[in-house]
Structure formats: structure tokens, C-alpha cells
PDB file of C-alpha atoms in Angstrom:
ATOM      1  CA  UNK Y   1      -0.077  -0.025  -0.025  1.00  0.00           C
ATOM      2  CA  UNK Y   2       2.863   2.467   0.862  1.00  0.00           C
ATOM      3  CA  UNK Y   3       4.384   1.947  -2.740  1.00  0.00           C
ATOM      4  CA  UNK Y   4       1.013   2.665  -4.172  1.00  0.00           C
ATOM      5  CA  UNK Y   5       0.609   5.727  -2.134  1.00  0.00           C
ATOM      6  CA  UNK Y   6       4.032   7.033  -3.138  1.00  0.00           C
ATOM      7  CA  UNK Y   7       3.210   6.355  -6.850  1.00  0.00           C
ATOM      8  CA  UNK Y   8      -0.157   8.171  -6.339  1.00  0.00           C
ATOM      9  CA  UNK Y   9       1.510  11.195  -4.691  1.00  0.00           C
ATOM     10  CA  UNK Y  10       4.257  11.265  -7.555  1.00  0.00           C
ATOM     11  CA  UNK Y  11       1.329  11.013 -10.183  1.00  0.00           C
ATOM     12  CA  UNK Y  12      -0.470  13.965  -8.643  1.00  0.00           C
ATOM     13  CA  UNK Y  13       2.788  16.122  -8.620  1.00  0.00           C
ATOM     14  CA  UNK Y  14       3.620  15.180 -12.322  1.00  0.00           C
ATOM     15  CA  UNK Y  15       0.034  15.806 -13.469  1.00  0.00           C
ATOM     16  CA  UNK Y  16       0.052  19.210 -12.083  1.00  0.00           C
ATOM     17  CA  UNK Y  17       3.457  19.944 -13.460  1.00  0.00           C
ATOM     18  CA  UNK Y  18       2.230  18.750 -17.011  1.00  0.00           C
ATOM     19  CA  UNK Y  19      -0.803  20.768 -16.815  1.00  0.00           C
ATOM     20  CA  UNK Y  20       1.104  23.825 -15.998  1.00  0.00           C
ATOM     21  CA  UNK Y  21       3.883  23.254 -18.651  1.00  0.00           C
ATOM     22  CA  UNK Y  22       1.119  22.622 -21.399  1.00  0.00           C
ATOM     23  CA  UNK Y  23      -0.628  25.794 -20.510  1.00  0.00           C
ATOM     24  CA  UNK Y  24       2.674  27.602 -20.672  1.00  0.00           C
ATOM     25  CA  UNK Y  25       3.582  26.246 -23.915  1.00  0.00           C
ATOM     26  CA  UNK Y  26       0.254  27.097 -25.710  1.00  0.00           C
ATOM     27  CA  UNK Y  27       1.978  29.812 -27.879  1.00  0.00           C
ATOM     28  CA  UNK Y  28       5.034  27.926 -28.693  1.00  0.00           C
ATOM     29  CA  UNK Y  29       3.824  24.374 -29.654  1.00  0.00           C
ATOM     30  CA  UNK Y  30       0.921  23.526 -31.794  1.00  0.00           C
ATOM     31  CA  UNK Y  31       0.267  20.183 -29.962  1.00  0.00           C
ATOM     32  CA  UNK Y  32       0.106  21.604 -26.476  1.00  0.00           C
ATOM     33  CA  UNK Y  33      -3.089  19.952 -25.899  1.00  0.00           C
ATOM     34  CA  UNK Y  34      -1.495  16.513 -25.746  1.00  0.00           C
ATOM     35  CA  UNK Y  35       0.379  17.588 -22.663  1.00  0.00           C
ATOM     36  CA  UNK Y  36      -2.922  18.941 -21.157  1.00  0.00           C
ATOM     37  CA  UNK Y  37      -4.520  15.545 -21.764  1.00  0.00           C
ATOM     38  CA  UNK Y  38      -1.654  13.716 -20.504  1.00  0.00           C
ATOM     39  CA  UNK Y  39      -1.539  15.878 -17.289  1.00  0.00           C
ATOM     40  CA  UNK Y  40      -5.296  15.462 -16.750  1.00  0.00           C
ATOM     41  CA  UNK Y  41      -4.966  11.668 -17.115  1.00  0.00           C
ATOM     42  CA  UNK Y  42      -2.017  11.598 -14.774  1.00  0.00           C
ATOM     43  CA  UNK Y  43      -3.587  13.783 -12.173  1.00  0.00           C
ATOM     44  CA  UNK Y  44      -6.796  11.626 -12.249  1.00  0.00           C
ATOM     45  CA  UNK Y  45      -4.739   8.509 -11.834  1.00  0.00           C
ATOM     46  CA  UNK Y  46      -2.697  10.075  -8.945  1.00  0.00           C
ATOM     47  CA  UNK Y  47      -6.008  10.792  -7.185  1.00  0.00           C
ATOM     48  CA  UNK Y  48      -7.426   7.601  -7.605  1.00  0.00           C
ATOM     49  CA  UNK Y  49      -4.409   5.925  -6.325  1.00  0.00           C
ATOM     50  CA  UNK Y  50      -4.389   8.115  -3.243  1.00  0.00           C
ATOM     51  CA  UNK Y  51      -7.967   7.921  -2.485  1.00  0.00           C
ATOM     52  CA  UNK Y  52      -8.536   4.141  -3.238  1.00  0.00           C
ATOM     53  CA  UNK Y  53      -5.136   2.457  -3.467  1.00  0.00           C
ATOM     54  CA  UNK Y  54      -6.817  -1.115  -3.978  1.00  0.00           C
ATOM     55  CA  UNK Y  55      -8.792  -0.213  -7.011  1.00  0.00           C
ATOM     56  CA  UNK Y  56      -6.322   2.451  -8.021  1.00  0.00           C
ATOM     57  CA  UNK Y  57      -3.690  -0.327  -8.842  1.00  0.00           C
ATOM     58  CA  UNK Y  58      -6.199  -1.912 -11.421  1.00  0.00           C
ATOM     59  CA  UNK Y  59      -6.753   1.599 -12.892  1.00  0.00           C
ATOM     60  CA  UNK Y  60      -3.137   2.203 -13.210  1.00  0.00           C
ATOM     61  CA  UNK Y  61      -2.763  -1.152 -15.083  1.00  0.00           C
ATOM     62  CA  UNK Y  62      -5.615  -0.136 -17.557  1.00  0.00           C
ATOM     63  CA  UNK Y  63      -4.253   3.235 -18.066  1.00  0.00           C
ATOM     64  CA  UNK Y  64      -0.723   1.931 -18.681  1.00  0.00           C
ATOM     65  CA  UNK Y  65      -2.033  -0.785 -20.995  1.00  0.00           C
ATOM     66  CA  UNK Y  66      -4.071   1.721 -23.062  1.00  0.00           C
ATOM     67  CA  UNK Y  67      -1.226   4.103 -23.263  1.00  0.00           C
ATOM     68  CA  UNK Y  68       1.129   1.395 -24.531  1.00  0.00           C
ATOM     69  CA  UNK Y  69      -1.483   0.222 -27.140  1.00  0.00           C
ATOM     70  CA  UNK Y  70      -2.032   3.792 -28.344  1.00  0.00           C
ATOM     71  CA  UNK Y  71       1.740   4.626 -28.483  1.00  0.00           C
ATOM     72  CA  UNK Y  72       2.286   1.226 -30.399  1.00  0.00           C
ATOM     73  CA  UNK Y  73      -0.305   2.303 -32.930  1.00  0.00           C
ATOM     74  CA  UNK Y  74       1.249   5.921 -33.324  1.00  0.00           C
ATOM     75  CA  UNK Y  75       4.673   4.231 -33.850  1.00  0.00           C
ATOM     76  CA  UNK Y  76       3.238   1.949 -36.443  1.00  0.00           C
ATOM     77  CA  UNK Y  77       1.778   5.017 -38.433  1.00  0.00           C
ATOM     78  CA  UNK Y  78       5.079   7.038 -38.113  1.00  0.00           C
ATOM     79  CA  UNK Y  79       6.996   4.017 -39.200  1.00  0.00           C
ATOM     80  CA  UNK Y  80       4.815   3.636 -42.335  1.00  0.00           C
ATOM     81  CA  UNK Y  81       5.042   7.310 -42.984  1.00  0.00           C
ATOM     82  CA  UNK Y  82       8.734   7.251 -42.652  1.00  0.00           C
ATOM     83  CA  UNK Y  83       8.942   4.398 -44.977  1.00  0.00           C
ATOM     84  CA  UNK Y  84       6.968   6.128 -47.622  1.00  0.00           C
ATOM     85  CA  UNK Y  85       8.972   9.185 -47.369  1.00  0.00           C
ATOM     86  CA  UNK Y  86      12.332   7.340 -47.654  1.00  0.00           C
ATOM     87  CA  UNK Y  87      11.298   5.269 -50.691  1.00  0.00           C
ATOM     88  CA  UNK Y  88       9.826   8.312 -52.462  1.00  0.00           C
TER      89      UNK Y  88
END
């Protein structure tokens, strides 16, 4: 339980920092909203881990699995895009 609480507090702090940095980068980066979404998810996960550590562990696994699946799909698209660009 202590490890889950440490991860929860870390996620809370990280989520707040991601939200603040995404809002600060609005004028410099066109995809600043990705950081905003990521910060919101991290903040929500941190709250869940701190409030309900037992079910928070399951939520953390679902969030990590979903992130890894989406990151893999994004990497596939970028790989095919790079392959098309290199062969043209």
C-alpha cells in the first residue's frame, strides 16, 4: 500500500506539472493540448491511487496498457510514414 501511495503522490505532482507546462507552451507548440490531456489523465490516476489504493492499482494497469497500445499504434503509423517518405 505504501508503494501505491508513493506512486499516487508522484502522479499527482507530475500531473500538475504537466498541466502547468502544457498551458505555458500554448503559444510555442501547436500540439500543447496533448500535454494537457496527459496531465489530466496523470492527475486523475494520482487521485485515484491516493483515495482508493486497491482499485487504483487496477486503474493504473488499465491506463498503462491503454497508453502502450496507443503509443504502439502511433509508432506504426509514423514508421509507415517514414518508410513512404524514404522510398519516394
